[in-house]
Amino acid sequence: MDTKELHVISTGRQPFADLAAAMRDIHRFVSCFHLREKTKTAAELMAAIELLQAAGMPAERIVVNDRADVAAAAGASGVHLAYHSLSVSAVKRLFPQLRVGKSVHSEEEAVQAEAEGADYVMYGHIFPTSSKPGLPARGIEALRLLAARVRIPVVAIGGIKPPDAGAVLNAGAAGVAVMSGILEADDPGRAAAAYYDALYREV
Amino acid sequence: MDTKELHVISTGRQPFADLAAAMRDIHRFVSCFHLREKTKTAAELMAAIELLQAAGMPAERIVVNDRADVAAAAGASGVHLAYHSLSVSAVKRLFPQLRVGKSVHSEEEAVQAEAEGADYVMYGHIFPTSSKPGLPARGIEALRLLAARVRIPVVAIGGIKPPDAGAVLNAGAAGVAVMSGILEADDPGRAAAAYYDALYREV
């Protein structure tokens, strides 16, 4: 696999101006930036996407969480769906131009997402993480088993630090997704660079 | 104007099973049923639309609030937009098959919505209503002035009782929208019938 994917996901806790400021430092390292802001309105998301683009993140690398209509209206590259979202097949039918990702939590969900036309799945959490307290981490071996069941890229998420990137890629992941590890780092640009370097050097 | 429109809007407070039960009694009187459930997920809205249809409300009369993607995926007839939603023009471009309505609060907003391609506007609140406490009602005369500025239908909302229907239609409205006046009535079917009769008899 030549290209490794680094997905960065917004925390839902940062003002859009702060997100935009981070974009300037991280955009060159990021394959997909996920705007995941569950309490924001469609109009607010559209405004945020404009801010992100003005700060250097190209629309082709912006993914909107859940709202396929916003993704299409903004010219974003894709939409990322969760269990509470529209189905992959419905979104693919409405918006063939969008790259559609799906969060999955089992091999069965991954296989189904692929069958419905998902372009990638996101699987986790791989390691213990403060954003999923009390839920057991799935671990590298579960990632390996899941990745072997689908042909589409599997993006690993959850408590992944740069030194873990090699193990995650070796287990069959196409890349990693990071939330607070980059956006809440003291220096988001440096953190993004560390992930990027780890993805490209450690396999 | 031959057809008068009776829009019924969900309250966001009723279980979907209760909404579906009301559908059986009101569907024959209703031009548009608005599913306006701001805290519900896309998957929940899809399930609700199935319930509503199973209870007799045809998809061609179901309108989804804000979520154009859900409306299109469910085969609903339209989407109703608010100030915090995607723009009318963006939704019309993405979904030419949807009837697009817009809530407006001034003549300028109504004129703009029409220019963007809205199929109708909703204007209010016309009379004092408990759902907009503290905000002054706009009154019949403001409705008349606004309706004279646009060619698309103006649906009046806010504290409208069946005996008010004639005055509202005479002011230029194409119909009325009702929320708790029907769905929280002791007998929703009887309440819907009273509005229907008032719309068709009192002009």
Tab-separated table of C-alpha atoms in Angstrom:
chain	number	residue	atom	x	y	z
A	1	MET	CA	0.000	0.000	0.000
A	2	ASP	CA	1.662	3.205	-1.122
A	3	THR	CA	-0.473	5.876	0.439
A	4	LYS	CA	-1.092	5.879	4.143
A	5	GLU	CA	-4.084	7.759	5.377
A	6	LEU	CA	-3.956	10.225	8.226
A	7	HIS	CA	-7.448	11.251	9.255
A	8	VAL	CA	-7.914	14.064	11.736
A	9	ILE	CA	-11.304	14.425	13.417
A	10	SER	CA	-12.570	17.573	15.081
A	11	THR	CA	-13.329	17.273	18.760
A	12	GLY	CA	-16.614	19.142	18.846
A	13	ARG	CA	-15.122	21.243	21.634
A	14	GLN	CA	-13.043	23.808	19.779
A	15	PRO	CA	-14.199	27.147	18.364
A	16	PHE	CA	-14.057	27.096	14.577
A	17	ALA	CA	-11.497	29.899	14.628
A	18	ASP	CA	-9.166	27.629	16.627
A	19	LEU	CA	-9.800	24.752	14.220
A	20	ALA	CA	-8.999	27.003	11.302
A	21	ALA	CA	-5.780	28.114	12.982
A	22	ALA	CA	-4.758	24.466	13.379
A	23	MET	CA	-5.481	23.815	9.681
A	24	ARG	CA	-2.662	26.113	8.655
A	25	ASP	CA	-0.200	23.896	10.496
A	26	ILE	CA	-1.601	20.456	9.767
A	27	HIS	CA	-3.155	20.547	6.312
A	28	ARG	CA	-0.098	19.281	4.490
A	29	PHE	CA	0.005	16.085	6.551
A	30	VAL	CA	-3.683	15.239	6.498
A	31	SER	CA	-5.490	12.933	4.042
A	32	CYS	CA	-8.941	13.634	5.448
A	33	PHE	CA	-10.144	16.234	7.890
A	34	HIS	CA	-13.439	15.189	9.494
A	35	LEU	CA	-15.718	17.959	10.601
A	36	ARG	CA	-17.525	16.165	13.408
A	37	GLU	CA	-19.565	18.758	15.239
A	38	LYS	CA	-22.754	17.123	16.346
A	39	THR	CA	-24.358	20.169	17.919
A	40	LYS	CA	-23.770	22.503	15.006
A	41	THR	CA	-26.399	23.500	12.462
A	42	ALA	CA	-26.091	23.053	8.715
A	43	ALA	CA	-25.464	26.772	8.278
A	44	GLU	CA	-22.740	26.699	10.925
A	45	LEU	CA	-21.099	23.701	9.256
A	46	MET	CA	-21.135	25.469	5.894
A	47	ALA	CA	-19.477	28.507	7.461
A	48	ALA	CA	-16.905	26.289	9.167
A	49	ILE	CA	-16.020	24.572	5.903
A	50	GLU	CA	-15.399	27.963	4.333
A	51	LEU	CA	-13.118	28.851	7.239
A	52	LEU	CA	-11.223	25.576	6.945
A	53	GLN	CA	-10.698	26.091	3.233
A	54	ALA	CA	-9.578	29.667	3.729
A	55	ALA	CA	-7.042	28.311	6.233
A	56	GLY	CA	-5.575	25.989	3.636
A	57	MET	CA	-7.482	22.717	3.946
A	58	PRO	CA	-8.682	21.839	0.426
A	59	ALA	CA	-12.314	20.817	0.027
A	60	GLU	CA	-11.085	17.538	-1.479
A	61	ARG	CA	-9.754	16.584	1.933
A	62	ILE	CA	-12.720	17.701	4.023
A	63	VAL	CA	-15.201	15.080	5.209
A	64	VAL	CA	-18.441	16.006	6.956
A	65	ASN	CA	-19.738	13.785	9.718
A	66	ASP	CA	-23.272	12.464	9.228
A	67	ARG	CA	-24.703	15.318	7.115
A	68	ALA	CA	-24.468	14.132	3.526
A	69	ASP	CA	-26.472	17.136	2.364
A	70	VAL	CA	-23.974	19.539	3.894
A	71	ALA	CA	-21.058	17.612	2.422
A	72	ALA	CA	-22.581	17.791	-1.054
A	73	ALA	CA	-23.614	21.432	-0.749
A	74	ALA	CA	-20.136	22.445	0.428
A	75	GLY	CA	-18.321	20.472	-2.237
A	76	ALA	CA	-16.584	18.404	0.427
A	77	SER	CA	-14.988	15.165	-0.656
A	78	GLY	CA	-17.014	12.887	1.530
A	79	VAL	CA	-19.276	12.072	4.378
A	80	HIS	CA	-18.562	9.869	7.360
A	81	LEU	CA	-21.491	7.854	8.676
A	82	ALA	CA	-22.183	6.326	12.066
A	83	TYR	CA	-24.758	3.792	13.197
A	84	HIS	CA	-27.295	6.609	13.704
A	85	SER	CA	-26.757	8.055	10.206
A	86	LEU	CA	-28.376	7.330	6.879
A	87	SER	CA	-27.313	4.005	5.423
A	88	VAL	CA	-24.248	3.807	3.187
A	89	SER	CA	-26.388	2.567	0.320
A	90	ALA	CA	-28.856	5.462	0.622
A	91	VAL	CA	-26.064	8.024	0.656
A	92	LYS	CA	-24.225	6.381	-2.248
A	93	ARG	CA	-27.431	6.415	-4.268
A	94	LEU	CA	-28.101	10.098	-3.559
A	95	PHE	CA	-24.509	11.299	-3.811
A	96	PRO	CA	-22.386	9.089	-6.038
A	97	GLN	CA	-19.754	11.827	-6.036
A	98	LEU	CA	-19.073	11.557	-2.301
A	99	ARG	CA	-16.509	9.305	-0.703
A	100	VAL	CA	-18.522	7.519	1.962
A	101	GLY	CA	-16.941	6.161	5.120
A	102	LYS	CA	-18.561	4.246	7.912
A	103	SER	CA	-17.630	3.709	11.544
A	104	VAL	CA	-17.792	0.013	12.340
A	105	HIS	CA	-17.392	-1.964	15.523
A	106	SER	CA	-17.288	-5.563	14.298
A	107	GLU	CA	-16.212	-7.636	11.314
A	108	GLU	CA	-19.868	-8.095	10.371
A	109	GLU	CA	-20.449	-4.348	10.256
A	110	ALA	CA	-17.321	-3.887	8.153
A	111	VAL	CA	-18.386	-6.545	5.658
A	112	GLN	CA	-21.852	-5.030	5.439
A	113	ALA	CA	-20.519	-1.509	4.931
A	114	GLU	CA	-18.339	-2.761	2.083
A	115	ALA	CA	-21.302	-4.581	0.541
A	116	GLU	CA	-23.345	-1.375	0.694
A	117	GLY	CA	-20.658	0.510	-1.176
A	118	ALA	CA	-18.611	2.176	1.545
A	119	ASP	CA	-15.295	3.544	0.327
A	120	TYR	CA	-13.594	2.869	3.636
A	121	VAL	CA	-14.414	1.867	7.176
A	122	MET	CA	-13.129	3.253	10.433
A	123	TYR	CA	-12.578	0.745	13.218
A	124	GLY	CA	-11.807	1.165	16.862
A	125	HIS	CA	-11.029	1.935	19.430
A	126	ILE	CA	-7.818	0.015	19.054
A	127	PHE	CA	-6.135	1.182	22.263
A	128	PRO	CA	-7.589	2.552	25.498
A	129	THR	CA	-8.592	6.183	25.073
A	130	SER	CA	-10.051	8.814	27.325
A	131	SER	CA	-12.762	9.532	24.752
A	132	LYS	CA	-14.228	6.037	25.235
A	133	PRO	CA	-13.939	5.527	28.990
A	134	GLY	CA	-15.140	2.192	30.299
A	135	LEU	CA	-15.283	0.493	26.905
A	136	PRO	CA	-12.672	-2.207	26.324
A	137	ALA	CA	-10.145	-1.515	23.604
A	138	ARG	CA	-10.288	-3.902	20.647
A	139	GLY	CA	-6.587	-4.325	20.150
A	140	ILE	CA	-4.310	-4.966	17.195
A	141	GLU	CA	-5.351	-8.573	16.676
A	142	ALA	CA	-9.033	-7.689	16.193
A	143	LEU	CA	-7.924	-5.043	13.705
A	144	ARG	CA	-5.936	-7.653	11.791
A	145	LEU	CA	-8.897	-10.031	11.626
A	146	LEU	CA	-11.256	-7.287	10.490
A	147	ALA	CA	-8.877	-5.898	7.877
A	148	ALA	CA	-8.576	-9.378	6.391
A	149	ARG	CA	-12.330	-9.513	5.812
A	150	VAL	CA	-12.669	-6.471	3.529
A	151	ARG	CA	-10.961	-5.071	0.466
A	152	ILE	CA	-11.734	-1.411	1.201
A	153	PRO	CA	-9.328	0.587	3.377
A	154	VAL	CA	-9.636	0.214	7.127
A	155	VAL	CA	-8.719	3.297	9.117
A	156	ALA	CA	-7.805	2.534	12.711
A	157	ILE	CA	-8.864	4.872	15.503
A	158	GLY	CA	-8.573	5.113	19.241
A	159	GLY	CA	-5.604	5.905	21.409
A	160	ILE	CA	-3.113	5.473	18.584
A	161	LYS	CA	0.177	7.295	19.187
A	162	PRO	CA	2.856	7.799	16.545
A	163	PRO	CA	4.956	4.861	17.807
A	164	ASP	CA	1.906	2.590	17.278
A	165	ALA	CA	1.560	3.445	13.613
A	166	GLY	CA	3.813	0.651	12.401
A	167	ALA	CA	1.917	-2.046	14.272
A	168	VAL	CA	-1.399	-0.695	13.053
A	169	LEU	CA	-0.269	-0.648	9.426
A	170	ASN	CA	1.235	-4.108	9.762
A	171	ALA	CA	-2.139	-5.345	10.978
A	172	GLY	CA	-3.627	-4.280	7.664
A	173	ALA	CA	-4.890	-0.784	8.359
A	174	ALA	CA	-4.613	1.800	5.589
A	175	GLY	CA	-3.970	4.505	8.105
A	176	VAL	CA	-4.972	6.048	11.375
A	177	ALA	CA	-7.488	8.561	12.642
A	178	VAL	CA	-6.598	10.971	15.412
A	179	MET	CA	-8.703	13.465	17.328
A	180	SER	CA	-7.306	15.078	20.464
A	181	GLY	CA	-3.824	13.658	19.833
A	182	ILE	CA	-3.404	16.278	17.137
A	183	LEU	CA	-6.003	18.981	17.660
A	184	GLU	CA	-5.483	19.269	21.401
A	185	ALA	CA	-1.711	18.914	21.213
A	186	ASP	CA	0.371	21.862	22.331
A	187	ASP	CA	1.637	22.080	18.764
A	188	PRO	CA	-0.858	20.505	16.343
A	189	GLY	CA	1.464	20.897	13.382
A	190	ARG	CA	4.272	19.088	15.151
A	191	ALA	CA	1.881	16.346	16.300
A	192	ALA	CA	0.509	15.885	12.776
A	193	ALA	CA	4.042	15.724	11.415
A	194	ALA	CA	4.931	13.051	13.973
A	195	TYR	CA	2.007	10.882	12.861
A	196	TYR	CA	2.817	11.487	9.218
A	197	ASP	CA	6.441	10.531	9.658
A	198	ALA	CA	5.504	7.466	11.666
A	199	LEU	CA	3.077	6.300	8.970
A	200	TYR	CA	5.634	6.631	6.206
A	201	ARG	CA	8.721	5.409	7.999
A	202	GLU	CA	7.759	2.551	10.190
A	203	VAL	CA	6.527	-0.058	7.761
B	1	MET	CA	-56.861	29.731	-5.015
B	2	ASP	CA	-58.574	26.383	-5.154
B	3	THR	CA	-56.482	24.305	-2.827
B	4	LYS	CA	-55.937	25.428	0.711
B	5	GLU	CA	-52.975	24.037	2.499
B	6	LEU	CA	-53.137	22.529	5.955
B	7	HIS	CA	-49.645	21.888	7.300
B	8	VAL	CA	-49.228	19.944	10.512
B	9	ILE	CA	-45.880	20.119	12.278
B	10	SER	CA	-44.637	17.619	14.825
B	11	THR	CA	-43.946	19.028	18.256
B	12	GLY	CA	-40.653	17.277	18.969
B	13	ARG	CA	-42.198	16.117	22.228
B	14	GLN	CA	-44.261	13.103	21.197
B	15	PRO	CA	-43.077	9.503	20.876
B	16	PHE	CA	-43.160	8.402	17.249
B	17	ALA	CA	-45.739	5.748	18.095
B	18	ASP	CA	-48.097	8.507	19.285
B	19	LEU	CA	-47.407	10.519	16.140
B	20	ALA	CA	-48.177	7.502	14.013
B	21	ALA	CA	-51.430	6.933	15.906
B	22	ALA	CA	-52.452	10.528	15.161
B	23	MET	CA	-51.669	10.018	11.452
B	24	ARG	CA	-54.462	7.514	11.130
B	25	ASP	CA	-56.949	10.190	12.161
B	26	ILE	CA	-55.532	13.253	10.460
B	27	HIS	CA	-53.930	12.121	7.209
B	28	ARG	CA	-56.957	12.779	5.050
B	29	PHE	CA	-57.084	16.442	6.056
B	30	VAL	CA	-53.402	17.252	5.809
B	31	SER	CA	-51.558	18.706	2.810
B	32	CYS	CA	-48.114	18.464	4.415
B	33	PHE	CA	-46.942	16.738	7.536
B	34	HIS	CA	-43.685	18.224	8.803
B	35	LEU	CA	-41.409	15.911	10.729
B	36	ARG	CA	-39.640	18.479	12.893
B	37	GLU	CA	-37.646	16.569	15.456
B	38	LYS	CA	-34.465	18.458	16.065
B	39	THR	CA	-32.909	16.031	18.514
B	40	LYS	CA	-33.461	12.913	16.428
B	41	THR	CA	-30.785	11.214	14.339
B	42	ALA	CA	-31.052	10.512	10.625
B	43	ALA	CA	-31.669	6.837	11.316
B	44	GLU	CA	-34.438	7.701	13.775
B	45	LEU	CA	-36.034	10.057	11.265
B	46	MET	CA	-35.942	7.349	8.587
B	47	ALA	CA	-37.646	4.921	10.970
B	48	ALA	CA	-40.243	7.555	11.888
B	49	ILE	CA	-41.065	8.200	8.240
B	50	GLU	CA	-41.672	4.495	7.762
B	51	LEU	CA	-44.001	4.512	10.756
B	52	LEU	CA	-45.893	7.542	9.472
B	53	GLN	CA	-46.355	5.946	6.077
B	54	ALA	CA	-47.498	2.677	7.599
B	55	ALA	CA	-50.071	4.715	9.534
B	56	GLY	CA	-51.480	6.158	6.339
B	57	MET	CA	-49.569	9.348	5.684
B	58	PRO	CA	-48.315	9.134	2.095
B	59	ALA	CA	-44.665	9.996	1.449
B	60	GLU	CA	-45.873	12.670	-0.988
B	61	ARG	CA	-47.237	14.608	1.963
B	62	ILE	CA	-44.310	14.178	4.317
B	63	VAL	CA	-41.856	17.032	4.715
B	64	VAL	CA	-38.642	16.687	6.704
B	65	ASN	CA	-37.388	19.641	8.679
B	66	ASP	CA	-33.843	20.783	7.863
B	67	ARG	CA	-32.393	17.414	6.739
B	68	ALA	CA	-32.563	17.466	2.970
B	69	ASP	CA	-30.549	14.262	2.779
B	70	VAL	CA	-33.069	12.420	4.935
B	71	ALA	CA	-35.966	13.809	2.908
B	72	ALA	CA	-34.389	12.598	-0.329
B	73	ALA	CA	-33.369	9.217	1.070
B	74	ALA	CA	-36.866	8.605	2.443
B	75	GLY	CA	-38.639	9.674	-0.729
B	76	ALA	CA	-40.410	12.444	1.175
B	77	SER	CA	-41.976	15.212	-0.855
B	78	GLY	CA	-39.981	18.025	0.563
B	79	VAL	CA	-37.765	19.671	3.080
B	80	HIS	CA	-38.517	22.664	5.239
B	81	LEU	CA	-35.617	24.990	5.923
B	82	ALA	CA	-34.962	27.478	8.707
B	83	TYR	CA	-32.392	30.230	9.070
B	84	HIS	CA	-29.879	27.704	10.434
B	85	SER	CA	-30.359	25.260	7.525
B	86	LEU	CA	-28.684	24.967	4.163
B	87	SER	CA	-29.721	27.698	1.752
B	88	VAL	CA	-32.752	27.208	-0.478
B	89	SER	CA	-30.576	27.535	-3.560
B	90	ALA	CA	-28.122	24.879	-2.357
B	91	VAL	CA	-30.912	22.431	-1.599
B	92	LYS	CA	-32.699	23.101	-4.895
B	93	ARG	CA	-29.457	22.483	-6.748
B	94	LEU	CA	-28.815	19.193	-4.957
B	95	PHE	CA	-32.395	17.954	-4.900
B	96	PRO	CA	-34.485	19.389	-7.714
B	97	GLN	CA	-37.125	16.771	-6.938
B	98	LEU	CA	-37.841	18.154	-3.460
B	99	ARG	CA	-40.433	20.775	-2.654
B	100	VAL	CA	-38.476	23.286	-0.618
B	101	GLY	CA	-40.111	25.514	1.964
B	102	LYS	CA	-38.527	28.200	4.068
B	103	SER	CA	-39.499	29.799	7.356
B	104	VAL	CA	-39.343	33.570	7.007
B	105	HIS	CA	-39.794	36.401	9.437
B	106	SER	CA	-39.869	39.459	7.181
B	107	GLU	CA	-40.902	40.546	3.706
B	108	GLU	CA	-37.245	40.707	2.713
B	109	GLU	CA	-36.661	37.113	3.753
B	110	ALA	CA	-39.747	36.025	1.821
B	111	VAL	CA	-38.640	37.811	-1.329
B	112	GLN	CA	-35.177	36.300	-1.023
B	113	ALA	CA	-36.510	32.796	-0.480
B	114	GLU	CA	-38.636	33.127	-3.618
B	115	ALA	CA	-35.651	34.421	-5.586
B	116	GLU	CA	-33.614	31.399	-4.437
B	117	GLY	CA	-36.274	29.024	-5.699
B	118	ALA	CA	-38.371	28.247	-2.623
B	119	ASP	CA	-41.662	26.571	-3.422
B	120	TYR	CA	-43.424	28.216	-0.497
B	121	VAL	CA	-42.643	30.246	2.586
B	122	MET	CA	-43.971	29.886	6.092
B	123	TYR	CA	-44.570	33.113	7.985
B	124	GLY	CA	-45.427	33.824	11.580
B	125	HIS	CA	-46.212	33.835	14.227
B	126	ILE	CA	-49.436	35.539	13.255
B	127	PHE	CA	-51.177	35.404	16.638
B	128	PRO	CA	-49.772	35.084	20.156
B	129	THR	CA	-48.776	31.502	20.865
B	130	SER	CA	-47.364	29.688	23.846
B	131	SER	CA	-44.622	28.211	21.642
B	132	LYS	CA	-43.155	31.700	21.073
B	133	PRO	CA	-43.510	33.319	24.487
B	134	GLY	CA	-42.325	36.885	24.751
B	135	LEU	CA	-42.123	37.503	21.013
B	136	PRO	CA	-44.726	39.890	19.604
B	137	ALA	CA	-47.184	38.396	17.158
B	138	ARG	CA	-46.987	39.779	13.625
B	139	GLY	CA	-50.687	40.027	12.961
B	140	ILE	CA	-52.896	39.736	9.919
B	141	GLU	CA	-51.846	43.035	8.355
B	142	ALA	CA	-48.159	42.061	8.223
B	143	LEU	CA	-49.233	38.770	6.631
B	144	ARG	CA	-51.185	40.682	3.991
B	145	LEU	CA	-48.217	42.905	3.163
B	146	LEU	CA	-45.837	39.948	2.939
B	147	ALA	CA	-48.184	37.832	0.830
B	148	ALA	CA	-48.458	40.712	-1.650
B	149	ARG	CA	-44.688	40.673	-2.166
B	150	VAL	CA	-44.329	37.081	-3.427
B	151	ARG	CA	-45.985	34.783	-5.949
B	152	ILE	CA	-45.236	31.548	-4.144
B	153	PRO	CA	-47.673	30.300	-1.494
B	154	VAL	CA	-47.431	31.789	1.971
B	155	VAL	CA	-48.367	29.437	4.782
B	156	ALA	CA	-49.346	31.241	7.969
B	157	ILE	CA	-48.328	29.858	11.346
B	158	GLY	CA	-48.688	30.754	14.989
B	159	GLY	CA	-51.693	30.641	17.255
B	160	ILE	CA	-54.145	30.177	14.375
B	161	LYS	CA	-57.457	28.625	15.457
B	162	PRO	CA	-60.089	27.343	13.034
B	163	PRO	CA	-62.190	30.524	13.318
B	164	ASP	CA	-59.132	32.530	12.183
B	165	ALA	CA	-58.736	30.605	8.948
B	166	GLY	CA	-60.947	32.909	6.925
B	167	ALA	CA	-59.083	36.052	7.921
B	168	VAL	CA	-55.753	34.397	7.210
B	169	LEU	CA	-56.824	33.258	3.751
B	170	ASN	CA	-58.337	36.655	3.006
B	171	ALA	CA	-54.993	38.222	3.843
B	172	GLY	CA	-53.440	36.209	1.041
B	173	ALA	CA	-52.188	33.073	2.770
B	174	ALA	CA	-52.427	29.784	0.907
B	175	GLY	CA	-53.127	27.964	4.125
B	176	VAL	CA	-52.176	27.467	7.706
B	177	ALA	CA	-49.685	25.466	9.698
B	178	VAL	CA	-50.609	24.002	13.063
B	179	MET	CA	-48.534	22.221	15.671
B	180	SER	CA	-49.991	21.611	19.123
B	181	GLY	CA	-53.473	22.769	18.037
B	182	ILE	CA	-53.841	19.445	16.261
B	183	LEU	CA	-51.242	17.037	17.612
B	184	GLU	CA	-51.847	17.906	21.254
B	185	ALA	CA	-55.597	18.177	20.919
B	186	ASP	CA	-57.721	15.684	22.842
B	187	ASP	CA	-58.928	14.412	19.494
B	188	PRO	CA	-56.383	15.188	16.741
B	189	GLY	CA	-58.683	13.895	14.006
B	190	ARG	CA	-61.494	16.164	15.092
B	191	ALA	CA	-59.122	19.132	15.394
B	192	ALA	CA	-57.689	18.511	11.908
B	193	ALA	CA	-61.203	18.247	10.508
B	194	ALA	CA	-62.134	21.556	12.127
B	195	TYR	CA	-59.181	23.293	10.467
B	196	TYR	CA	-59.928	21.621	7.160
B	197	ASP	CA	-63.563	22.650	7.243
B	198	ALA	CA	-62.657	26.181	8.244
B	199	LEU	CA	-60.184	26.485	5.358
B	200	TYR	CA	-62.685	25.315	2.789
B	201	ARG	CA	-65.828	27.016	4.087
B	202	GLU	CA	-64.875	30.389	5.368
B	203	VAL	CA	-63.617	32.166	2.280
